[in-house]
Amino acid sequence: MKPTFKNTLDWEQAQLLMQPAFIRVLDNLRQQLEKSTWEGTYHEVQSPYPGYQLLLTYQEHSVKIDIWDICFQVCFLDYESSLDQEEQSLKIKENVQIDTNLIKESGEVSWEKLEAKTKSLINDIFENLPVI
């Protein structure tokens, strides 16, 4: 789902968090893939918005993961993930709420909290893959 923001401050905070979240998501996915039996390949996608998907495969099983969707889960509170790409293209998550715990009082990214939240989300994804 593509998020919308209720005000300029939320948009600015999202701008602050999205690139660091993207970096941490990719690194944590890499770490999980290194110790997993699943193979991962990244694909550039244009719909519902430009970004990347990770296709996880193991034997005849496959799972698509939208990288921006994971980043949105990291940056926003109560962000509902939708792995169905057709469904995603039709939905817009109205007025997302920034996870301000990821921003220090100084206005900088709290890398430790960002890493902890990202690691937890990525671990959940891999723990919930189909049992083979």
mmCIF file of N, CA and C in Angstrom:
data_model
loop_
_atom_site.group_PDB
_atom_site.id
_atom_site.type_symbol
_atom_site.label_atom_id
_atom_site.label_comp_id
_atom_site.label_asym_id
_atom_site.label_seq_id
_atom_site.Cartn_x
_atom_site.Cartn_y
_atom_site.Cartn_z
ATOM 1 N N MET A 1 0.841 -1.179 0.000
ATOM 2 C CA MET A 1 0.000 0.000 0.000
ATOM 3 C C MET A 1 0.886 1.242 0.000
ATOM 4 N N LYS A 2 0.514 2.185 -0.775
ATOM 5 C CA LYS A 2 1.261 3.434 -0.841
ATOM 6 C C LYS A 2 0.777 4.358 0.273
ATOM 7 N N PRO A 3 1.674 4.860 1.116
ATOM 8 C CA PRO A 3 1.249 5.700 2.239
ATOM 9 C C PRO A 3 0.984 7.148 1.833
ATOM 10 N N THR A 4 0.134 7.797 2.602
ATOM 11 C CA THR A 4 -0.051 9.243 2.494
ATOM 12 C C THR A 4 0.249 9.823 3.870
ATOM 13 N N PHE A 5 0.531 11.117 3.890
ATOM 14 C CA PHE A 5 0.939 11.764 5.133
ATOM 15 C C PHE A 5 -0.057 12.848 5.502
ATOM 16 N N LYS A 6 -0.309 12.990 6.808
ATOM 17 C CA LYS A 6 -1.299 13.978 7.241
ATOM 18 C C LYS A 6 -0.738 15.390 7.269
ATOM 19 N N ASN A 7 0.597 15.510 7.326
ATOM 20 C CA ASN A 7 1.178 16.861 7.334
ATOM 21 C C ASN A 7 2.627 16.820 6.853
ATOM 22 N N THR A 8 3.205 17.994 6.683
ATOM 23 C CA THR A 8 4.559 18.134 6.164
ATOM 24 C C THR A 8 5.593 17.530 7.108
ATOM 25 N N LEU A 9 5.400 17.662 8.416
ATOM 26 C CA LEU A 9 6.359 17.094 9.376
ATOM 27 C C LEU A 9 6.456 15.580 9.199
ATOM 28 N N ASP A 10 5.312 14.911 9.066
ATOM 29 C CA ASP A 10 5.340 13.464 8.865
ATOM 30 C C ASP A 10 6.084 13.109 7.588
ATOM 31 N N TRP A 11 5.851 13.869 6.525
ATOM 32 C CA TRP A 11 6.537 13.620 5.255
ATOM 33 C C TRP A 11 8.047 13.797 5.437
ATOM 34 N N GLU A 12 8.466 14.847 6.138
ATOM 35 C CA GLU A 12 9.892 15.101 6.361
ATOM 36 C C GLU A 12 10.516 13.994 7.204
ATOM 37 N N GLN A 13 9.801 13.518 8.219
ATOM 38 C CA GLN A 13 10.332 12.439 9.048
ATOM 39 C C GLN A 13 10.441 11.143 8.239
ATOM 40 N N ALA A 14 9.474 10.902 7.356
ATOM 41 C CA ALA A 14 9.552 9.726 6.491
ATOM 42 C C ALA A 14 10.765 9.833 5.571
ATOM 43 N N GLN A 15 11.013 11.023 5.035
ATOM 44 C CA GLN A 15 12.180 11.250 4.173
ATOM 45 C C GLN A 15 13.469 10.941 4.939
ATOM 46 N N LEU A 16 13.515 11.314 6.206
ATOM 47 C CA LEU A 16 14.678 11.065 7.053
ATOM 48 C C LEU A 16 14.903 9.564 7.263
ATOM 49 N N LEU A 17 13.818 8.812 7.438
ATOM 50 C CA LEU A 17 13.926 7.403 7.809
ATOM 51 C C LEU A 17 14.018 6.425 6.639
ATOM 52 N N MET A 18 13.461 6.767 5.496
ATOM 53 C CA MET A 18 13.322 5.773 4.428
ATOM 54 C C MET A 18 14.652 5.242 3.887
ATOM 55 N N GLN A 19 15.621 6.093 3.620
ATOM 56 C CA GLN A 19 16.890 5.586 3.095
ATOM 57 C C GLN A 19 17.617 4.712 4.119
ATOM 58 N N PRO A 20 17.734 5.147 5.380
ATOM 59 C CA PRO A 20 18.353 4.256 6.366
ATOM 60 C C PRO A 20 17.577 2.942 6.535
ATOM 61 N N ALA A 21 16.245 3.009 6.491
ATOM 62 C CA ALA A 21 15.442 1.786 6.601
ATOM 63 C C ALA A 21 15.730 0.859 5.421
ATOM 64 N N PHE A 22 15.806 1.415 4.222
ATOM 65 C CA PHE A 22 16.100 0.635 3.022
ATOM 66 C C PHE A 22 17.449 -0.077 3.166
ATOM 67 N N ILE A 23 18.446 0.633 3.642
ATOM 68 C CA ILE A 23 19.786 0.062 3.839
ATOM 69 C C ILE A 23 19.744 -1.084 4.845
ATOM 70 N N ARG A 24 19.071 -0.865 5.978
ATOM 71 C CA ARG A 24 19.003 -1.893 7.015
ATOM 72 C C ARG A 24 18.177 -3.094 6.557
ATOM 73 N N VAL A 25 17.101 -2.852 5.807
ATOM 74 C CA VAL A 25 16.281 -3.949 5.291
ATOM 75 C C VAL A 25 17.109 -4.835 4.372
ATOM 76 N N LEU A 26 17.803 -4.224 3.423
ATOM 77 C CA LEU A 26 18.608 -5.020 2.480
ATOM 78 C C LEU A 26 19.706 -5.798 3.197
ATOM 79 N N ASP A 27 20.358 -5.167 4.176
ATOM 80 C CA ASP A 27 21.428 -5.850 4.885
ATOM 81 C C ASP A 27 20.885 -7.011 5.717
ATOM 82 N N ASN A 28 19.755 -6.805 6.375
ATOM 83 C CA ASN A 28 19.176 -7.882 7.182
ATOM 84 C C ASN A 28 18.638 -9.013 6.308
ATOM 85 N N LEU A 29 18.094 -8.684 5.138
ATOM 86 C CA LEU A 29 17.681 -9.736 4.209
ATOM 87 C C LEU A 29 18.890 -10.555 3.761
ATOM 88 N N ARG A 30 19.993 -9.860 3.440
ATOM 89 C CA ARG A 30 21.217 -10.549 3.031
ATOM 90 C C ARG A 30 21.689 -11.504 4.127
ATOM 91 N N GLN A 31 21.685 -11.036 5.370
ATOM 92 C CA GLN A 31 22.129 -11.875 6.482
ATOM 93 C C GLN A 31 21.258 -13.116 6.635
ATOM 94 N N GLN A 32 19.945 -12.945 6.511
ATOM 95 C CA GLN A 32 19.042 -14.092 6.625
ATOM 96 C C GLN A 32 19.231 -15.066 5.464
ATOM 97 N N LEU A 33 19.410 -14.530 4.262
ATOM 98 C CA LEU A 33 19.591 -15.399 3.094
ATOM 99 C C LEU A 33 20.869 -16.221 3.195
ATOM 100 N N GLU A 34 21.906 -15.657 3.803
ATOM 101 C CA GLU A 34 23.173 -16.378 3.946
ATOM 102 C C GLU A 34 23.025 -17.640 4.778
ATOM 103 N N LYS A 35 22.075 -17.662 5.699
ATOM 104 C CA LYS A 35 21.908 -18.842 6.556
ATOM 105 C C LYS A 35 20.617 -19.612 6.262
ATOM 106 N N SER A 36 19.953 -19.288 5.162
ATOM 107 C CA SER A 36 18.684 -19.903 4.806
ATOM 108 C C SER A 36 18.848 -20.879 3.652
ATOM 109 N N THR A 37 17.933 -21.836 3.551
ATOM 110 C CA THR A 37 17.904 -22.739 2.393
ATOM 111 C C THR A 37 17.184 -22.084 1.215
ATOM 112 N N TRP A 38 16.510 -20.963 1.461
ATOM 113 C CA TRP A 38 15.812 -20.235 0.400
ATOM 114 C C TRP A 38 16.809 -19.428 -0.413
ATOM 115 N N GLU A 39 16.590 -19.361 -1.725
ATOM 116 C CA GLU A 39 17.393 -18.539 -2.627
ATOM 117 C C GLU A 39 16.645 -17.230 -2.844
ATOM 118 N N GLY A 40 17.372 -16.130 -2.929
ATOM 119 C CA GLY A 40 16.735 -14.839 -3.144
ATOM 120 C C GLY A 40 17.266 -14.131 -4.370
ATOM 121 N N THR A 41 16.354 -13.581 -5.164
ATOM 122 C CA THR A 41 16.737 -12.750 -6.307
ATOM 123 C C THR A 41 15.911 -11.473 -6.261
ATOM 124 N N TYR A 42 16.573 -10.372 -6.543
ATOM 125 C CA TYR A 42 15.911 -9.070 -6.541
ATOM 126 C C TYR A 42 15.466 -8.718 -7.945
ATOM 127 N N HIS A 43 14.287 -8.106 -8.032
ATOM 128 C CA HIS A 43 13.731 -7.687 -9.309
ATOM 129 C C HIS A 43 13.222 -6.262 -9.179
ATOM 130 N N GLU A 44 13.515 -5.450 -10.174
ATOM 131 C CA GLU A 44 12.991 -4.084 -10.206
ATOM 132 C C GLU A 44 11.552 -4.147 -10.714
ATOM 133 N N VAL A 45 10.662 -3.428 -10.052
ATOM 134 C CA VAL A 45 9.254 -3.377 -10.457
ATOM 135 C C VAL A 45 8.833 -1.927 -10.644
ATOM 136 N N GLN A 46 7.815 -1.716 -11.466
ATOM 137 C CA GLN A 46 7.301 -0.359 -11.726
ATOM 138 C C GLN A 46 5.910 -0.139 -11.160
ATOM 139 N N SER A 47 5.256 -1.211 -10.759
ATOM 140 C CA SER A 47 3.873 -1.080 -10.311
ATOM 141 C C SER A 47 3.713 -1.769 -8.967
ATOM 142 N N PRO A 48 2.994 -1.251 -8.018
ATOM 143 C CA PRO A 48 2.165 -0.049 -8.097
ATOM 144 C C PRO A 48 2.970 1.246 -8.024
ATOM 145 N N TYR A 49 4.263 1.152 -7.680
ATOM 146 C CA TYR A 49 5.176 2.291 -7.697
ATOM 147 C C TYR A 49 6.571 1.712 -7.878
ATOM 148 N N PRO A 50 7.497 2.482 -8.434
ATOM 149 C CA PRO A 50 8.841 1.939 -8.683
ATOM 150 C C PRO A 50 9.493 1.433 -7.385
ATOM 151 N N GLY A 51 10.131 0.304 -7.490
ATOM 152 C CA GLY A 51 10.791 -0.267 -6.328
ATOM 153 C C GLY A 51 11.391 -1.616 -6.659
ATOM 154 N N TYR A 52 11.520 -2.435 -5.638
ATOM 155 C CA TYR A 52 12.163 -3.735 -5.787
ATOM 156 C C TYR A 52 11.360 -4.801 -5.058
ATOM 157 N N GLN A 53 11.415 -5.998 -5.631
ATOM 158 C CA GLN A 53 10.840 -7.167 -4.993
ATOM 159 C C GLN A 53 11.957 -8.166 -4.764
ATOM 160 N N LEU A 54 11.818 -8.916 -3.693
ATOM 161 C CA LEU A 54 12.703 -10.039 -3.456
ATOM 162 C C LEU A 54 11.879 -11.294 -3.700
ATOM 163 N N LEU A 55 12.337 -12.114 -4.623
ATOM 164 C CA LEU A 55 11.680 -13.381 -4.881
ATOM 165 C C LEU A 55 12.472 -14.457 -4.153
ATOM 166 N N LEU A 56 11.821 -15.072 -3.171
ATOM 167 C CA LEU A 56 12.438 -16.168 -2.437
ATOM 168 C C LEU A 56 11.941 -17.472 -3.040
ATOM 169 N N THR A 57 12.865 -18.377 -3.337
ATOM 170 C CA THR A 57 12.478 -19.665 -3.899
ATOM 171 C C THR A 57 13.200 -20.797 -3.171
ATOM 172 N N TYR A 58 12.471 -21.887 -3.038
ATOM 173 C CA TYR A 58 13.044 -23.126 -2.512
ATOM 174 C C TYR A 58 12.258 -24.262 -3.147
ATOM 175 N N GLN A 59 12.949 -25.078 -3.923
ATOM 176 C CA GLN A 59 12.329 -26.145 -4.699
ATOM 177 C C GLN A 59 11.177 -25.556 -5.511
ATOM 178 N N GLU A 60 9.949 -26.033 -5.345
ATOM 179 C CA GLU A 60 8.829 -25.503 -6.132
ATOM 180 C C GLU A 60 8.088 -24.367 -5.427
ATOM 181 N N HIS A 61 8.549 -23.947 -4.294
ATOM 182 C CA HIS A 61 7.902 -22.893 -3.520
ATOM 183 C C HIS A 61 8.522 -21.535 -3.846
ATOM 184 N N SER A 62 7.676 -20.501 -3.847
ATOM 185 C CA SER A 62 8.197 -19.144 -4.037
ATOM 186 C C SER A 62 7.344 -18.149 -3.262
ATOM 187 N N VAL A 63 8.002 -17.093 -2.810
ATOM 188 C CA VAL A 63 7.351 -16.025 -2.058
ATOM 189 C C VAL A 63 7.912 -14.705 -2.561
ATOM 190 N N LYS A 64 7.018 -13.756 -2.883
ATOM 191 C CA LYS A 64 7.444 -12.417 -3.302
ATOM 192 C C LYS A 64 7.329 -11.472 -2.120
ATOM 193 N N ILE A 65 8.368 -10.670 -1.951
ATOM 194 C CA ILE A 65 8.393 -9.690 -0.864
ATOM 195 C C ILE A 65 8.680 -8.322 -1.458
ATOM 196 N N ASP A 66 7.831 -7.372 -1.172
ATOM 197 C CA ASP A 66 8.011 -6.002 -1.638
ATOM 198 C C ASP A 66 8.939 -5.276 -0.660
ATOM 199 N N ILE A 67 10.070 -4.814 -1.160
ATOM 200 C CA ILE A 67 11.075 -4.177 -0.295
ATOM 201 C C ILE A 67 10.533 -2.890 0.320
ATOM 202 N N TRP A 68 9.829 -2.062 -0.482
ATOM 203 C CA TRP A 68 9.277 -0.827 0.082
ATOM 204 C C TRP A 68 8.255 -1.134 1.163
ATOM 205 N N ASP A 69 7.494 -2.205 0.974
ATOM 206 C CA ASP A 69 6.502 -2.585 1.969
ATOM 207 C C ASP A 69 7.168 -2.848 3.321
ATOM 208 N N ILE A 70 8.311 -3.528 3.284
ATOM 209 C CA ILE A 70 9.047 -3.775 4.533
ATOM 210 C C ILE A 70 9.552 -2.452 5.115
ATOM 211 N N CYS A 71 10.076 -1.577 4.253
ATOM 212 C CA CYS A 71 10.557 -0.271 4.726
ATOM 213 C C CYS A 71 9.422 0.519 5.376
ATOM 214 N N PHE A 72 8.226 0.452 4.780
ATOM 215 C CA PHE A 72 7.076 1.149 5.352
ATOM 216 C C PHE A 72 6.738 0.577 6.725
ATOM 217 N N GLN A 73 6.836 -0.747 6.866
ATOM 218 C CA GLN A 73 6.574 -1.373 8.164
ATOM 219 C C GLN A 73 7.581 -0.913 9.211
ATOM 220 N N VAL A 74 8.820 -0.692 8.780
ATOM 221 C CA VAL A 74 9.855 -0.219 9.700
ATOM 222 C C VAL A 74 9.566 1.218 10.123
ATOM 223 N N CYS A 75 9.255 2.076 9.165
ATOM 224 C CA CYS A 75 9.156 3.513 9.421
ATOM 225 C C CYS A 75 7.841 3.968 10.060
ATOM 226 N N PHE A 76 6.783 3.203 9.849
ATOM 227 C CA PHE A 76 5.464 3.640 10.297
ATOM 228 C C PHE A 76 4.908 2.721 11.367
ATOM 229 N N LEU A 77 4.047 3.266 12.203
ATOM 230 C CA LEU A 77 3.360 2.485 13.219
ATOM 231 C C LEU A 77 2.130 1.836 12.601
ATOM 232 N N ASP A 78 1.857 0.611 12.988
ATOM 233 C CA ASP A 78 0.641 -0.096 12.575
ATOM 234 C C ASP A 78 0.436 -0.110 11.072
ATOM 235 N N TYR A 79 1.509 -0.210 10.322
ATOM 236 C CA TYR A 79 1.401 -0.280 8.872
ATOM 237 C C TYR A 79 0.988 -1.691 8.483
ATOM 238 N N GLU A 80 -0.079 -1.819 7.752
ATOM 239 C CA GLU A 80 -0.580 -3.128 7.346
ATOM 240 C C GLU A 80 0.086 -3.540 6.047
ATOM 241 N N SER A 81 0.786 -4.647 6.103
ATOM 242 C CA SER A 81 1.464 -5.166 4.916
ATOM 243 C C SER A 81 0.472 -5.912 4.044
ATOM 244 N N SER A 82 0.683 -5.824 2.748
ATOM 245 C CA SER A 82 -0.107 -6.602 1.809
ATOM 246 C C SER A 82 0.846 -7.164 0.764
ATOM 247 N N LEU A 83 0.984 -8.475 0.727
ATOM 248 C CA LEU A 83 1.908 -9.085 -0.218
ATOM 249 C C LEU A 83 1.269 -9.312 -1.583
ATOM 250 N N ASP A 84 -0.036 -9.111 -1.713
ATOM 251 C CA ASP A 84 -0.725 -9.267 -2.992
ATOM 252 C C ASP A 84 -0.518 -7.999 -3.806
ATOM 253 N N GLN A 85 0.313 -8.074 -4.843
ATOM 254 C CA GLN A 85 0.680 -6.886 -5.610
ATOM 255 C C GLN A 85 -0.513 -6.230 -6.298
ATOM 256 N N GLU A 86 -1.461 -7.031 -6.818
ATOM 257 C CA GLU A 86 -2.631 -6.440 -7.460
ATOM 258 C C GLU A 86 -3.454 -5.676 -6.434
ATOM 259 N N GLU A 87 -3.594 -6.258 -5.267
ATOM 260 C CA GLU A 87 -4.344 -5.602 -4.202
ATOM 261 C C GLU A 87 -3.641 -4.326 -3.761
ATOM 262 N N GLN A 88 -2.303 -4.374 -3.686
ATOM 263 C CA GLN A 88 -1.531 -3.202 -3.273
ATOM 264 C C GLN A 88 -1.750 -2.033 -4.216
ATOM 265 N N SER A 89 -1.825 -2.306 -5.498
ATOM 266 C CA SER A 89 -1.932 -1.218 -6.461
ATOM 267 C C SER A 89 -3.250 -0.467 -6.319
ATOM 268 N N LEU A 90 -4.221 -1.075 -5.684
ATOM 269 C CA LEU A 90 -5.528 -0.448 -5.543
ATOM 270 C C LEU A 90 -5.689 0.288 -4.224
ATOM 271 N N LYS A 91 -4.804 0.053 -3.286
ATOM 272 C CA LYS A 91 -4.962 0.615 -1.945
ATOM 273 C C LYS A 91 -3.957 1.726 -1.682
ATOM 274 N N ILE A 92 -4.391 2.693 -0.920
ATOM 275 C CA ILE A 92 -3.487 3.718 -0.403
ATOM 276 C C ILE A 92 -3.705 3.759 1.100
ATOM 277 N N LYS A 93 -2.658 3.582 1.843
ATOM 278 C CA LYS A 93 -2.749 3.645 3.295
ATOM 279 C C LYS A 93 -2.859 5.113 3.674
ATOM 280 N N GLU A 94 -4.004 5.488 4.190
ATOM 281 C CA GLU A 94 -4.270 6.888 4.510
ATOM 282 C C GLU A 94 -3.552 7.302 5.793
ATOM 283 N N ASN A 95 -2.906 8.429 5.728
ATOM 284 C CA ASN A 95 -2.306 9.078 6.895
ATOM 285 C C ASN A 95 -1.556 8.123 7.818
ATOM 286 N N VAL A 96 -0.450 7.634 7.317
ATOM 287 C CA VAL A 96 0.404 6.776 8.136
ATOM 288 C C VAL A 96 0.965 7.582 9.302
ATOM 289 N N GLN A 97 1.318 6.876 10.354
ATOM 290 C CA GLN A 97 1.900 7.518 11.525
ATOM 291 C C GLN A 97 3.359 7.098 11.630
ATOM 292 N N ILE A 98 4.247 8.071 11.654
ATOM 293 C CA ILE A 98 5.684 7.825 11.744
ATOM 294 C C ILE A 98 6.021 7.194 13.096
ATOM 295 N N ASP A 99 6.914 6.216 13.097
ATOM 296 C CA ASP A 99 7.419 5.650 14.342
ATOM 297 C C ASP A 99 8.507 6.588 14.859
ATOM 298 N N THR A 100 8.109 7.554 15.661
ATOM 299 C CA THR A 100 9.044 8.573 16.145
ATOM 300 C C THR A 100 10.066 8.014 17.131
ATOM 301 N N ASN A 101 9.872 6.770 17.588
ATOM 302 C CA ASN A 101 10.886 6.134 18.433
ATOM 303 C C ASN A 101 12.191 5.933 17.664
ATOM 304 N N LEU A 102 12.107 5.977 16.331
ATOM 305 C CA LEU A 102 13.287 5.768 15.492
ATOM 306 C C LEU A 102 14.070 7.058 15.261
ATOM 307 N N ILE A 103 13.574 8.157 15.829
ATOM 308 C CA ILE A 103 14.228 9.464 15.664
ATOM 309 C C ILE A 103 14.631 9.993 17.033
ATOM 310 N N LYS A 104 15.896 10.343 17.163
ATOM 311 C CA LYS A 104 16.397 10.896 18.420
ATOM 312 C C LYS A 104 15.847 12.308 18.631
ATOM 313 N N GLU A 105 15.906 12.780 19.871
ATOM 314 C CA GLU A 105 15.462 14.152 20.168
ATOM 315 C C GLU A 105 16.228 15.179 19.350
ATOM 316 N N SER A 106 17.455 14.864 18.984
ATOM 317 C CA SER A 106 18.282 15.762 18.186
ATOM 318 C C SER A 106 17.815 15.834 16.733
ATOM 319 N N GLY A 107 16.870 14.955 16.352
ATOM 320 C CA GLY A 107 16.377 14.928 14.985
ATOM 321 C C GLY A 107 17.120 13.958 14.088
ATOM 322 N N GLU A 108 18.069 13.229 14.649
ATOM 323 C CA GLU A 108 18.831 12.247 13.872
ATOM 324 C C GLU A 108 18.187 10.872 13.992
ATOM 325 N N VAL A 109 18.505 10.006 13.051
ATOM 326 C CA VAL A 109 18.011 8.631 13.083
ATOM 327 C C VAL A 109 18.652 7.889 14.246
ATOM 328 N N SER A 110 17.856 7.139 14.993
ATOM 329 C CA SER A 110 18.377 6.254 16.030
ATOM 330 C C SER A 110 18.686 4.917 15.358
ATOM 331 N N TRP A 111 19.936 4.772 14.930
ATOM 332 C CA TRP A 111 20.338 3.587 14.178
ATOM 333 C C TRP A 111 20.129 2.309 14.977
ATOM 334 N N GLU A 112 20.330 2.351 16.284
ATOM 335 C CA GLU A 112 20.163 1.156 17.120
ATOM 336 C C GLU A 112 18.709 0.703 17.113
ATOM 337 N N LYS A 113 17.779 1.628 17.285
ATOM 338 C CA LYS A 113 16.350 1.276 17.291
ATOM 339 C C LYS A 113 15.885 0.871 15.901
ATOM 340 N N LEU A 114 16.403 1.542 14.883
ATOM 341 C CA LEU A 114 16.061 1.194 13.508
ATOM 342 C C LEU A 114 16.525 -0.226 13.201
ATOM 343 N N GLU A 115 17.744 -0.558 13.600
ATOM 344 C CA GLU A 115 18.289 -1.897 13.378
ATOM 345 C C GLU A 115 17.472 -2.950 14.117
ATOM 346 N N ALA A 116 17.120 -2.680 15.365
ATOM 347 C CA ALA A 116 16.362 -3.653 16.155
ATOM 348 C C ALA A 116 14.991 -3.929 15.531
ATOM 349 N N LYS A 117 14.298 -2.882 15.109
ATOM 350 C CA LYS A 117 12.975 -3.064 14.509
ATOM 351 C C LYS A 117 13.085 -3.789 13.176
ATOM 352 N N THR A 118 14.067 -3.415 12.368
ATOM 353 C CA THR A 118 14.259 -4.059 11.064
ATOM 354 C C THR A 118 14.586 -5.533 11.237
ATOM 355 N N LYS A 119 15.513 -5.840 12.126
ATOM 356 C CA LYS A 119 15.919 -7.226 12.375
ATOM 357 C C LYS A 119 14.714 -8.061 12.814
ATOM 358 N N SER A 120 13.883 -7.507 13.673
ATOM 359 C CA SER A 120 12.704 -8.219 14.144
ATOM 360 C C SER A 120 11.736 -8.516 12.996
ATOM 361 N N LEU A 121 11.486 -7.529 12.143
ATOM 362 C CA LEU A 121 10.581 -7.733 11.004
ATOM 363 C C LEU A 121 11.129 -8.774 10.023
ATOM 364 N N ILE A 122 12.403 -8.689 9.712
ATOM 365 C CA ILE A 122 13.002 -9.637 8.764
ATOM 366 C C ILE A 122 13.013 -11.044 9.353
ATOM 367 N N ASN A 123 13.330 -11.160 10.643
ATOM 368 C CA ASN A 123 13.291 -12.476 11.295
ATOM 369 C C ASN A 123 11.880 -13.061 11.211
ATOM 370 N N ASP A 124 10.855 -12.241 11.450
ATOM 371 C CA ASP A 124 9.464 -12.710 11.360
ATOM 372 C C ASP A 124 9.135 -13.212 9.966
ATOM 373 N N ILE A 125 9.598 -12.498 8.948
ATOM 374 C CA ILE A 125 9.347 -12.931 7.568
ATOM 375 C C ILE A 125 9.924 -14.317 7.324
ATOM 376 N N PHE A 126 11.171 -14.516 7.720
ATOM 377 C CA PHE A 126 11.812 -15.810 7.468
ATOM 378 C C PHE A 126 11.234 -16.912 8.346
ATOM 379 N N GLU A 127 10.826 -16.577 9.562
ATOM 380 C CA GLU A 127 10.213 -17.580 10.424
ATOM 381 C C GLU A 127 8.840 -18.003 9.923
ATOM 382 N N ASN A 128 8.181 -17.151 9.146
ATOM 383 C CA ASN A 128 6.833 -17.448 8.664
ATOM 384 C C ASN A 128 6.801 -17.931 7.216
ATOM 385 N N LEU A 129 7.972 -18.231 6.650
ATOM 386 C CA LEU A 129 7.989 -18.824 5.317
ATOM 387 C C LEU A 129 7.370 -20.220 5.389
ATOM 388 N N PRO A 130 6.814 -20.686 4.282
ATOM 389 C CA PRO A 130 6.214 -22.027 4.293
ATOM 390 C C PRO A 130 7.215 -23.073 4.799
ATOM 391 N N VAL A 131 6.724 -23.973 5.630
ATOM 392 C CA VAL A 131 7.570 -25.046 6.158
ATOM 393 C C VAL A 131 7.766 -26.080 5.056
ATOM 394 N N ILE A 132 9.019 -26.371 4.811
ATOM 395 C CA ILE A 132 9.352 -27.315 3.751
ATOM 396 C C ILE A 132 9.739 -28.650 4.367
#
